[in-house]
Amino acid sequence: MRRDQQPAPDRPPADFSHIEIGNNAQRLPLVLCLDTSHSMRGSPIESLNEALRSWTRDLRDDVSLSASVEIAVITFGGQGVNAWQGPYPLPPQARVSPFVSAGAFQPPQLMASGVTLMTEALELAMQIVMARKQELRLSGLQHFRPQICLVTDGIPTDQHGHPTDSWRRLVPVLSREQEQRRFRLYAIGVGGVTSHGAQVLEALAPKFNARLEGFPFRDLLQMMSASASAEQKGAGDEVFEKIFSRFTQRPAWEH
């Protein structure tokens, strides 16, 4: 993992990622894969930070979600791709899980700079989901189908900020992983993402992609909560499609 150059508390407590949920509830890993590149500076990143704080409070008030959902944050911007354990950026190659129980989750304070290493961020998201599922199995705990939510206002670039087609290597991998129900991927373009950016998101997540005007981060996080609740109830695919459709038609989204 490469580390973003973003201010944060010095380090996480050694046992932060192993907070006990308090029972043997079936876990639901949820990864937020967030674009924090230069184009997100100003009101977009401020809006994202405020939405994360509000969502954190909502999760703590939801007994069911706070007891089973585990949250990890990945950002791509600054000097690269970074995994966060709550408010703490993890150092490169950290052997600590970034997942934190929803009841104890504290959001990071994000800043925007740098390039859009979307491909590498998604690869890291898949890696940490796979690692967490293995940890849960070794602990004798079951899990629901994990969720990954990619949010961006741009197109994938290389480390120098040049547009890249490296994301194409992910398409067959993501298709196979989702066919085998190893996770569910949402890919959301915000802030007037270009038509090319929308095409990338559609290729990465054919069933759950959207191109939205503005920066509706609060609605987006509420949609993720609704999806997590449906997952807990064993809902069929048509339920998730309905939830997502209602979110993309935001005037109909009930707060």
Short mmCIF file of N, CA, C and O in Angstrom, two decimals, residues 107-233:
data_model
loop_
_atom_site.label_atom_id
_atom_site.label_comp_id
_atom_site.label_asym_id
_atom_site.label_seq_id
_atom_site.Cartn_x
_atom_site.Cartn_y
_atom_site.Cartn_z
N PRO A 107 -14.42 8.35 10.95
CA PRO A 107 -13.99 8.63 9.58
C PRO A 107 -12.68 9.40 9.55
O PRO A 107 -12.39 10.19 10.46
N PRO A 108 -11.89 9.20 8.50
CA PRO A 108 -10.69 10.02 8.34
C PRO A 108 -11.05 11.43 7.90
O PRO A 108 -12.15 11.66 7.40
N GLN A 109 -10.14 12.36 8.12
CA GLN A 109 -10.29 13.71 7.61
C GLN A 109 -9.53 13.77 6.30
O GLN A 109 -8.30 13.79 6.28
N LEU A 110 -10.24 13.78 5.18
CA LEU A 110 -9.62 13.63 3.88
C LEU A 110 -9.25 14.98 3.27
O LEU A 110 -9.93 15.97 3.48
N MET A 111 -8.16 14.97 2.51
CA MET A 111 -7.73 16.13 1.74
C MET A 111 -7.55 15.70 0.30
O MET A 111 -7.32 14.52 0.02
N ALA A 112 -7.66 16.64 -0.62
CA ALA A 112 -7.62 16.31 -2.04
C ALA A 112 -6.35 16.86 -2.68
O ALA A 112 -6.02 18.03 -2.51
N SER A 113 -5.68 15.98 -3.42
CA SER A 113 -4.50 16.37 -4.19
C SER A 113 -4.11 15.20 -5.07
O SER A 113 -4.57 14.08 -4.88
N GLY A 114 -3.25 15.46 -6.04
CA GLY A 114 -2.64 14.38 -6.79
C GLY A 114 -3.50 13.82 -7.91
O GLY A 114 -4.43 14.46 -8.41
N VAL A 115 -3.18 12.58 -8.29
CA VAL A 115 -3.72 11.95 -9.50
C VAL A 115 -4.74 10.87 -9.15
O VAL A 115 -4.99 10.58 -7.99
N THR A 116 -5.32 10.27 -10.20
CA THR A 116 -6.46 9.37 -10.03
C THR A 116 -6.06 7.92 -10.31
O THR A 116 -6.31 7.37 -11.37
N LEU A 117 -5.44 7.29 -9.32
CA LEU A 117 -4.97 5.91 -9.47
C LEU A 117 -6.11 4.94 -9.15
O LEU A 117 -6.06 4.15 -8.21
N MET A 118 -7.13 4.99 -9.97
CA MET A 118 -8.34 4.21 -9.74
C MET A 118 -8.09 2.71 -9.86
O MET A 118 -8.61 1.92 -9.07
N THR A 119 -7.31 2.30 -10.84
CA THR A 119 -7.05 0.87 -11.05
C THR A 119 -6.40 0.26 -9.82
O THR A 119 -6.83 -0.78 -9.30
N GLU A 120 -5.34 0.91 -9.34
CA GLU A 120 -4.62 0.41 -8.18
C GLU A 120 -5.48 0.39 -6.92
O GLU A 120 -5.38 -0.50 -6.08
N ALA A 121 -6.36 1.40 -6.79
CA ALA A 121 -7.24 1.45 -5.63
C ALA A 121 -8.23 0.28 -5.63
O ALA A 121 -8.48 -0.34 -4.59
N LEU A 122 -8.79 -0.03 -6.79
CA LEU A 122 -9.71 -1.16 -6.87
C LEU A 122 -8.99 -2.48 -6.61
O LEU A 122 -9.54 -3.38 -5.98
N GLU A 123 -7.78 -2.60 -7.09
CA GLU A 123 -7.01 -3.82 -6.82
C GLU A 123 -6.76 -3.98 -5.32
O GLU A 123 -6.89 -5.09 -4.78
N LEU A 124 -6.45 -2.88 -4.65
CA LEU A 124 -6.26 -2.95 -3.21
C LEU A 124 -7.56 -3.29 -2.50
O LEU A 124 -7.58 -4.07 -1.54
N ALA A 125 -8.67 -2.73 -2.96
CA ALA A 125 -9.97 -3.03 -2.35
C ALA A 125 -10.26 -4.52 -2.42
O ALA A 125 -10.71 -5.13 -1.45
N MET A 126 -10.01 -5.13 -3.58
CA MET A 126 -10.23 -6.57 -3.71
C MET A 126 -9.31 -7.37 -2.80
O MET A 126 -9.71 -8.37 -2.20
N GLN A 127 -8.07 -6.92 -2.66
CA GLN A 127 -7.11 -7.61 -1.81
C GLN A 127 -7.54 -7.62 -0.35
O GLN A 127 -7.48 -8.64 0.33
N ILE A 128 -7.97 -6.45 0.15
CA ILE A 128 -8.32 -6.39 1.57
C ILE A 128 -9.62 -7.14 1.85
O ILE A 128 -9.79 -7.69 2.95
N VAL A 129 -10.54 -7.17 0.88
CA VAL A 129 -11.76 -7.97 1.06
C VAL A 129 -11.41 -9.45 1.15
O VAL A 129 -11.90 -10.16 2.04
N MET A 130 -10.56 -9.91 0.26
CA MET A 130 -10.17 -11.32 0.28
C MET A 130 -9.46 -11.67 1.59
O MET A 130 -9.72 -12.71 2.20
N ALA A 131 -8.57 -10.79 2.04
CA ALA A 131 -7.85 -11.03 3.28
C ALA A 131 -8.79 -11.05 4.48
O ALA A 131 -8.66 -11.90 5.37
N ARG A 132 -9.77 -10.15 4.50
CA ARG A 132 -10.70 -10.10 5.63
C ARG A 132 -11.59 -11.35 5.67
O ARG A 132 -11.86 -11.90 6.74
N LYS A 133 -12.03 -11.79 4.51
CA LYS A 133 -12.85 -13.00 4.47
C LYS A 133 -12.06 -14.19 5.02
O LYS A 133 -12.60 -15.03 5.75
N GLN A 134 -10.78 -14.27 4.69
CA GLN A 134 -9.96 -15.36 5.20
C GLN A 134 -9.80 -15.26 6.71
O GLN A 134 -9.87 -16.26 7.42
N GLU A 135 -9.60 -14.02 7.22
CA GLU A 135 -9.47 -13.83 8.67
C GLU A 135 -10.73 -14.28 9.39
O GLU A 135 -10.66 -14.92 10.45
N LEU A 136 -11.88 -13.93 8.82
CA LEU A 136 -13.14 -14.32 9.45
C LEU A 136 -13.31 -15.83 9.47
O LEU A 136 -13.74 -16.42 10.47
N ARG A 137 -12.97 -16.48 8.36
CA ARG A 137 -13.07 -17.95 8.31
C ARG A 137 -12.18 -18.60 9.36
O ARG A 137 -12.58 -19.54 10.05
N LEU A 138 -10.95 -18.09 9.47
CA LEU A 138 -10.02 -18.65 10.45
C LEU A 138 -10.49 -18.44 11.89
O LEU A 138 -10.14 -19.20 12.78
N SER A 139 -11.29 -17.39 12.09
CA SER A 139 -11.85 -17.11 13.42
C SER A 139 -13.17 -17.84 13.66
O SER A 139 -13.78 -17.68 14.72
N GLY A 140 -13.62 -18.61 12.66
CA GLY A 140 -14.87 -19.33 12.79
C GLY A 140 -16.10 -18.46 12.66
O GLY A 140 -17.18 -18.83 13.13
N LEU A 141 -15.95 -17.32 12.00
CA LEU A 141 -17.07 -16.38 11.84
C LEU A 141 -17.54 -16.36 10.40
O LEU A 141 -16.74 -16.46 9.47
N GLN A 142 -18.84 -16.23 10.20
CA GLN A 142 -19.41 -16.17 8.87
C GLN A 142 -19.51 -14.70 8.42
O GLN A 142 -19.41 -13.78 9.24
N HIS A 143 -19.72 -14.51 7.13
CA HIS A 143 -19.85 -13.16 6.62
C HIS A 143 -20.88 -13.11 5.51
O HIS A 143 -21.14 -14.08 4.81
N PHE A 144 -21.49 -11.94 5.38
CA PHE A 144 -22.36 -11.66 4.25
C PHE A 144 -21.49 -11.31 3.04
O PHE A 144 -20.28 -11.12 3.16
N ARG A 145 -22.13 -11.18 1.89
CA ARG A 145 -21.41 -10.78 0.69
C ARG A 145 -20.85 -9.37 0.86
O ARG A 145 -21.61 -8.43 1.10
N PRO A 146 -19.54 -9.20 0.77
CA PRO A 146 -18.95 -7.86 0.95
C PRO A 146 -19.41 -6.88 -0.11
O PRO A 146 -19.85 -7.27 -1.21
N GLN A 147 -19.29 -5.60 0.20
CA GLN A 147 -19.64 -4.53 -0.72
C GLN A 147 -18.45 -3.61 -0.91
O GLN A 147 -17.76 -3.27 0.06
N ILE A 148 -18.21 -3.22 -2.15
CA ILE A 148 -17.18 -2.23 -2.47
C ILE A 148 -17.86 -1.09 -3.21
O ILE A 148 -18.59 -1.31 -4.17
N CYS A 149 -17.63 0.13 -2.75
CA CYS A 149 -18.23 1.30 -3.40
C CYS A 149 -17.12 2.21 -3.90
O CYS A 149 -16.37 2.81 -3.10
N LEU A 150 -16.99 2.32 -5.20
CA LEU A 150 -16.02 3.20 -5.85
C LEU A 150 -16.70 4.52 -6.18
O LEU A 150 -17.76 4.54 -6.81
N VAL A 151 -16.07 5.63 -5.76
CA VAL A 151 -16.62 6.95 -6.03
C VAL A 151 -15.52 7.81 -6.65
O VAL A 151 -14.43 7.94 -6.08
N THR A 152 -15.80 8.41 -7.81
CA THR A 152 -14.80 9.22 -8.50
C THR A 152 -15.46 10.35 -9.28
O THR A 152 -16.63 10.25 -9.66
N ASP A 153 -14.67 11.40 -9.53
CA ASP A 153 -15.16 12.47 -10.40
C ASP A 153 -14.31 12.57 -11.66
O ASP A 153 -14.40 13.57 -12.39
N GLY A 154 -13.49 11.54 -11.92
CA GLY A 154 -12.60 11.62 -13.07
C GLY A 154 -12.43 10.30 -13.79
O GLY A 154 -13.27 9.41 -13.70
N ILE A 155 -11.31 10.18 -14.50
CA ILE A 155 -10.98 8.96 -15.22
C ILE A 155 -9.67 8.42 -14.67
O ILE A 155 -8.87 9.15 -14.08
N PRO A 156 -9.40 7.13 -14.84
CA PRO A 156 -8.15 6.55 -14.32
C PRO A 156 -6.92 7.19 -14.97
O PRO A 156 -6.90 7.43 -16.18
N THR A 157 -5.92 7.47 -14.14
CA THR A 157 -4.66 7.98 -14.65
C THR A 157 -3.51 7.13 -14.12
O THR A 157 -3.68 6.34 -13.19
N ASP A 158 -2.32 7.34 -14.70
CA ASP A 158 -1.13 6.73 -14.15
C ASP A 158 -0.56 7.66 -13.09
O ASP A 158 -1.14 8.70 -12.76
N GLN A 159 0.60 7.31 -12.54
CA GLN A 159 1.17 8.09 -11.44
C GLN A 159 1.62 9.48 -11.85
O GLN A 159 1.88 10.34 -11.01
N HIS A 160 1.70 9.71 -13.17
CA HIS A 160 2.07 11.03 -13.66
C HIS A 160 0.85 11.87 -14.04
O HIS A 160 0.99 13.00 -14.54
N GLY A 161 -0.34 11.32 -13.84
CA GLY A 161 -1.56 12.05 -14.15
C GLY A 161 -2.03 11.90 -15.58
O GLY A 161 -2.97 12.59 -16.00
N HIS A 162 -1.42 11.01 -16.34
CA HIS A 162 -1.82 10.79 -17.73
C HIS A 162 -2.94 9.75 -17.79
O HIS A 162 -2.88 8.73 -17.09
N PRO A 163 -3.95 9.96 -18.62
CA PRO A 163 -5.01 8.95 -18.76
C PRO A 163 -4.42 7.60 -19.14
O PRO A 163 -3.44 7.50 -19.88
N THR A 164 -5.00 6.54 -18.58
CA THR A 164 -4.50 5.19 -18.81
C THR A 164 -5.64 4.22 -19.05
O THR A 164 -6.76 4.43 -18.56
N ASP A 165 -5.34 3.18 -19.79
CA ASP A 165 -6.30 2.10 -20.01
C ASP A 165 -6.00 0.90 -19.11
O ASP A 165 -6.52 -0.19 -19.35
N SER A 166 -5.20 1.08 -18.08
CA SER A 166 -4.83 -0.03 -17.20
C SER A 166 -6.05 -0.66 -16.54
O SER A 166 -6.03 -1.84 -16.17
N TRP A 167 -7.13 0.13 -16.40
CA TRP A 167 -8.34 -0.38 -15.77
C TRP A 167 -8.95 -1.56 -16.53
O TRP A 167 -9.68 -2.36 -15.95
N ARG A 168 -8.63 -1.66 -17.81
CA ARG A 168 -9.21 -2.74 -18.62
C ARG A 168 -8.83 -4.12 -18.11
O ARG A 168 -9.57 -5.09 -18.28
N ARG A 169 -7.67 -4.22 -17.47
CA ARG A 169 -7.25 -5.52 -16.95
C ARG A 169 -8.14 -6.00 -15.80
O ARG A 169 -8.17 -7.19 -15.48
N LEU A 170 -8.87 -5.06 -15.21
CA LEU A 170 -9.75 -5.42 -14.10
C LEU A 170 -11.08 -5.97 -14.55
O LEU A 170 -11.75 -6.68 -13.78
N VAL A 171 -11.50 -5.65 -15.76
CA VAL A 171 -12.86 -5.99 -16.20
C VAL A 171 -13.14 -7.48 -16.11
O VAL A 171 -14.13 -7.90 -15.50
N PRO A 172 -12.31 -8.37 -16.68
CA PRO A 172 -12.60 -9.80 -16.56
C PRO A 172 -12.51 -10.31 -15.13
O PRO A 172 -13.26 -11.21 -14.72
N VAL A 173 -11.60 -9.73 -14.36
CA VAL A 173 -11.46 -10.14 -12.95
C VAL A 173 -12.72 -9.77 -12.17
O VAL A 173 -13.28 -10.61 -11.44
N LEU A 174 -13.16 -8.53 -12.32
CA LEU A 174 -14.36 -8.09 -11.62
C LEU A 174 -15.59 -8.87 -12.05
O LEU A 174 -16.45 -9.22 -11.23
N SER A 175 -15.69 -9.16 -13.34
CA SER A 175 -16.83 -9.94 -13.84
C SER A 175 -16.86 -11.32 -13.20
O SER A 175 -17.91 -11.77 -12.71
N ARG A 176 -15.72 -11.97 -13.15
CA ARG A 176 -15.65 -13.31 -12.57
C ARG A 176 -15.96 -13.29 -11.07
O ARG A 176 -16.72 -14.13 -10.57
N GLU A 177 -15.36 -12.33 -10.36
CA GLU A 177 -15.56 -12.27 -8.92
C GLU A 177 -17.01 -12.03 -8.55
O GLU A 177 -17.53 -12.59 -7.58
N GLN A 178 -17.70 -11.18 -9.35
CA GLN A 178 -19.09 -10.90 -9.02
C GLN A 178 -20.03 -12.02 -9.47
O GLN A 178 -21.04 -12.27 -8.82
N GLU A 179 -19.68 -12.69 -10.54
CA GLU A 179 -20.46 -13.86 -10.93
C GLU A 179 -20.41 -14.92 -9.84
O GLU A 179 -21.39 -15.63 -9.60
N GLN A 180 -19.27 -15.02 -9.18
CA GLN A 180 -19.11 -15.98 -8.10
C GLN A 180 -19.54 -15.42 -6.75
O GLN A 180 -19.31 -16.04 -5.72
N ARG A 181 -20.14 -14.24 -6.79
CA ARG A 181 -20.75 -13.60 -5.62
C ARG A 181 -19.74 -13.38 -4.49
O ARG A 181 -20.08 -13.46 -3.31
N ARG A 182 -18.52 -13.04 -4.86
CA ARG A 182 -17.49 -12.80 -3.86
C ARG A 182 -17.57 -11.39 -3.28
O ARG A 182 -17.09 -11.13 -2.19
N PHE A 183 -18.16 -10.48 -4.00
CA PHE A 183 -18.47 -9.15 -3.49
C PHE A 183 -19.42 -8.48 -4.48
O PHE A 183 -19.62 -8.96 -5.60
N ARG A 184 -20.00 -7.36 -4.06
CA ARG A 184 -20.84 -6.56 -4.95
C ARG A 184 -20.16 -5.20 -5.12
O ARG A 184 -19.80 -4.56 -4.13
N LEU A 185 -19.98 -4.78 -6.36
CA LEU A 185 -19.29 -3.52 -6.65
C LEU A 185 -20.26 -2.46 -7.14
O LEU A 185 -21.05 -2.71 -8.06
N TYR A 186 -20.19 -1.29 -6.51
CA TYR A 186 -20.90 -0.10 -6.97
C TYR A 186 -19.85 0.87 -7.51
O TYR A 186 -18.81 1.08 -6.88
N ALA A 187 -20.11 1.47 -8.67
CA ALA A 187 -19.18 2.42 -9.27
C ALA A 187 -19.94 3.71 -9.59
O ALA A 187 -20.80 3.72 -10.47
N ILE A 188 -19.62 4.78 -8.88
CA ILE A 188 -20.39 6.01 -8.95
C ILE A 188 -19.52 7.16 -9.45
O ILE A 188 -18.46 7.47 -8.86
N GLY A 189 -19.96 7.80 -10.52
CA GLY A 189 -19.31 9.00 -11.01
C GLY A 189 -20.06 10.23 -10.54
O GLY A 189 -21.29 10.29 -10.67
N VAL A 190 -19.36 11.20 -9.99
CA VAL A 190 -19.99 12.40 -9.45
C VAL A 190 -19.36 13.64 -10.07
O VAL A 190 -18.34 13.58 -10.75
N GLY A 191 -20.00 14.80 -9.81
CA GLY A 191 -19.42 16.07 -10.22
C GLY A 191 -19.31 16.28 -11.71
O GLY A 191 -18.37 16.91 -12.19
N GLY A 192 -20.24 15.73 -12.46
CA GLY A 192 -20.18 15.93 -13.89
C GLY A 192 -19.09 15.11 -14.56
O GLY A 192 -18.42 15.59 -15.49
N VAL A 193 -18.87 13.89 -14.07
CA VAL A 193 -17.86 13.02 -14.68
C VAL A 193 -18.13 12.91 -16.18
O VAL A 193 -19.28 12.91 -16.63
N THR A 194 -17.08 12.85 -16.99
CA THR A 194 -17.23 12.85 -18.44
C THR A 194 -17.88 11.58 -18.95
O THR A 194 -17.97 10.58 -18.23
N SER A 195 -18.29 11.60 -20.21
CA SER A 195 -18.88 10.39 -20.81
C SER A 195 -17.87 9.26 -20.84
O SER A 195 -18.24 8.09 -20.64
N HIS A 196 -16.59 9.57 -21.07
CA HIS A 196 -15.57 8.51 -21.03
C HIS A 196 -15.45 7.92 -19.63
O HIS A 196 -15.36 6.69 -19.46
N GLY A 197 -15.48 8.79 -18.62
CA GLY A 197 -15.45 8.30 -17.25
C GLY A 197 -16.63 7.41 -16.94
O GLY A 197 -16.49 6.37 -16.27
N ALA A 198 -17.80 7.78 -17.43
CA ALA A 198 -19.00 6.97 -17.22
C ALA A 198 -18.88 5.61 -17.92
O ALA A 198 -19.33 4.59 -17.38
N GLN A 199 -18.26 5.59 -19.08
CA GLN A 199 -18.06 4.33 -19.79
C GLN A 199 -17.13 3.41 -19.02
O GLN A 199 -17.32 2.18 -18.98
N VAL A 200 -16.11 3.97 -18.39
CA VAL A 200 -15.20 3.17 -17.56
C VAL A 200 -15.97 2.54 -16.40
O VAL A 200 -15.85 1.34 -16.12
N LEU A 201 -16.78 3.33 -15.73
CA LEU A 201 -17.55 2.83 -14.58
C LEU A 201 -18.54 1.75 -15.01
O LEU A 201 -18.73 0.76 -14.30
N GLU A 202 -19.15 1.93 -16.16
CA GLU A 202 -20.09 0.92 -16.66
C GLU A 202 -19.37 -0.39 -16.97
O GLU A 202 -19.91 -1.47 -16.71
N ALA A 203 -18.16 -0.31 -17.50
CA ALA A 203 -17.40 -1.52 -17.79
C ALA A 203 -16.98 -2.22 -16.50
O ALA A 203 -16.96 -3.46 -16.44
N LEU A 204 -16.65 -1.46 -15.48
CA LEU A 204 -16.21 -2.05 -14.22
C LEU A 204 -17.37 -2.66 -13.43
O LEU A 204 -17.22 -3.71 -12.80
N ALA A 205 -18.51 -2.00 -13.46
CA ALA A 205 -19.68 -2.45 -12.68
C ALA A 205 -20.92 -2.36 -13.55
O ALA A 205 -21.72 -1.42 -13.42
N PRO A 206 -21.13 -3.32 -14.45
CA PRO A 206 -22.24 -3.23 -15.42
C PRO A 206 -23.61 -3.07 -14.78
O PRO A 206 -24.48 -2.39 -15.33
N LYS A 207 -23.84 -3.68 -13.62
CA LYS A 207 -25.17 -3.65 -13.01
C LYS A 207 -25.38 -2.45 -12.09
O LYS A 207 -26.50 -1.95 -11.94
N PHE A 208 -24.31 -1.99 -11.46
CA PHE A 208 -24.46 -0.95 -10.44
C PHE A 208 -23.48 0.19 -10.70
O PHE A 208 -22.49 0.36 -10.00
N ASN A 209 -23.76 0.96 -11.76
CA ASN A 209 -22.96 2.14 -12.06
C ASN A 209 -23.90 3.32 -12.26
O ASN A 209 -25.06 3.16 -12.65
N ALA A 210 -23.38 4.52 -11.99
CA ALA A 210 -24.21 5.72 -12.15
C ALA A 210 -23.32 6.92 -12.44
O ALA A 210 -22.17 6.98 -12.01
N ARG A 211 -23.89 7.87 -13.17
CA ARG A 211 -23.24 9.14 -13.48
C ARG A 211 -24.15 10.23 -12.93
O ARG A 211 -25.23 10.47 -13.46
N LEU A 212 -23.72 10.89 -11.86
CA LEU A 212 -24.57 11.83 -11.15
C LEU A 212 -24.00 13.24 -11.19
O LEU A 212 -22.78 13.43 -11.08
N GLU A 213 -24.88 14.20 -11.32
CA GLU A 213 -24.46 15.59 -11.23
C GLU A 213 -24.26 15.94 -9.75
O GLU A 213 -24.92 15.40 -8.86
N GLY A 214 -23.37 16.87 -9.51
CA GLY A 214 -23.13 17.29 -8.14
C GLY A 214 -22.38 16.25 -7.34
O GLY A 214 -21.78 15.33 -7.90
N PHE A 215 -22.43 16.41 -6.02
CA PHE A 215 -21.69 15.53 -5.13
C PHE A 215 -22.61 15.03 -4.02
O PHE A 215 -22.51 15.45 -2.86
N PRO A 216 -23.54 14.11 -4.36
CA PRO A 216 -24.55 13.66 -3.40
C PRO A 216 -24.02 12.58 -2.45
O PRO A 216 -24.55 11.46 -2.38
N PHE A 217 -22.97 12.91 -1.71
CA PHE A 217 -22.32 11.90 -0.89
C PHE A 217 -23.21 11.37 0.23
O PHE A 217 -23.16 10.19 0.57
N ARG A 218 -24.00 12.24 0.81
CA ARG A 218 -24.88 11.78 1.90
C ARG A 218 -25.88 10.75 1.38
O ARG A 218 -26.08 9.70 2.00
N ASP A 219 -26.51 11.05 0.25
CA ASP A 219 -27.44 10.09 -0.35
C ASP A 219 -26.73 8.78 -0.69
O ASP A 219 -27.28 7.69 -0.51
N LEU A 220 -25.51 8.89 -1.21
CA LEU A 220 -24.76 7.71 -1.59
C LEU A 220 -24.49 6.81 -0.39
O LEU A 220 -24.68 5.59 -0.45
N LEU A 221 -24.08 7.39 0.72
CA LEU A 221 -23.78 6.59 1.91
C LEU A 221 -25.05 6.00 2.50
O LEU A 221 -25.04 4.88 3.03
N GLN A 222 -26.15 6.73 2.40
CA GLN A 222 -27.42 6.15 2.86
C GLN A 222 -27.82 4.96 1.99
O GLN A 222 -28.37 3.98 2.48
N MET A 223 -27.53 5.06 0.69
CA MET A 223 -27.81 3.94 -0.20
C MET A 223 -26.97 2.72 0.19
O MET A 223 -27.46 1.59 0.19
N MET A 224 -25.72 2.94 0.58
CA MET A 224 -24.88 1.83 1.00
C MET A 224 -25.41 1.17 2.28
O MET A 224 -25.36 -0.04 2.43
N SER A 225 -25.95 1.99 3.17
CA SER A 225 -26.57 1.43 4.37
C SER A 225 -27.80 0.60 4.02
O SER A 225 -28.01 -0.49 4.57
N ALA A 226 -28.62 1.10 3.10
CA ALA A 226 -29.80 0.36 2.67
C ALA A 226 -29.40 -0.96 2.02
O ALA A 226 -30.03 -2.00 2.24
N SER A 227 -28.34 -0.92 1.23
CA SER A 227 -27.86 -2.15 0.59
C SER A 227 -27.35 -3.14 1.62
O SER A 227 -27.59 -4.35 1.52
N ALA A 228 -26.64 -2.63 2.64
CA ALA A 228 -26.15 -3.51 3.69
C ALA A 228 -27.30 -4.15 4.46
O ALA A 228 -27.26 -5.35 4.79
N SER A 229 -28.33 -3.38 4.73
CA SER A 229 -29.51 -3.93 5.43
C SER A 229 -30.17 -5.02 4.59
O SER A 229 -30.58 -6.07 5.12
N ALA A 230 -30.27 -4.79 3.27
CA ALA A 230 -30.86 -5.81 2.40
C ALA A 230 -30.01 -7.07 2.38
O ALA A 230 -30.53 -8.19 2.34
N GLU A 231 -28.69 -6.89 2.41
CA GLU A 231 -27.78 -8.04 2.42
C GLU A 231 -28.00 -8.87 3.68
O GLU A 231 -28.03 -10.11 3.63
N GLN A 232 -28.16 -8.21 4.80
CA GLN A 232 -28.40 -8.91 6.05
C GLN A 232 -29.68 -9.74 6.01
O GLN A 232 -29.78 -10.79 6.66
N LYS A 233 -30.65 -9.28 5.26
CA LYS A 233 -31.94 -9.96 5.19
C LYS A 233 -31.99 -11.01 4.10
O LYS A 233 -33.03 -11.62 3.87
#
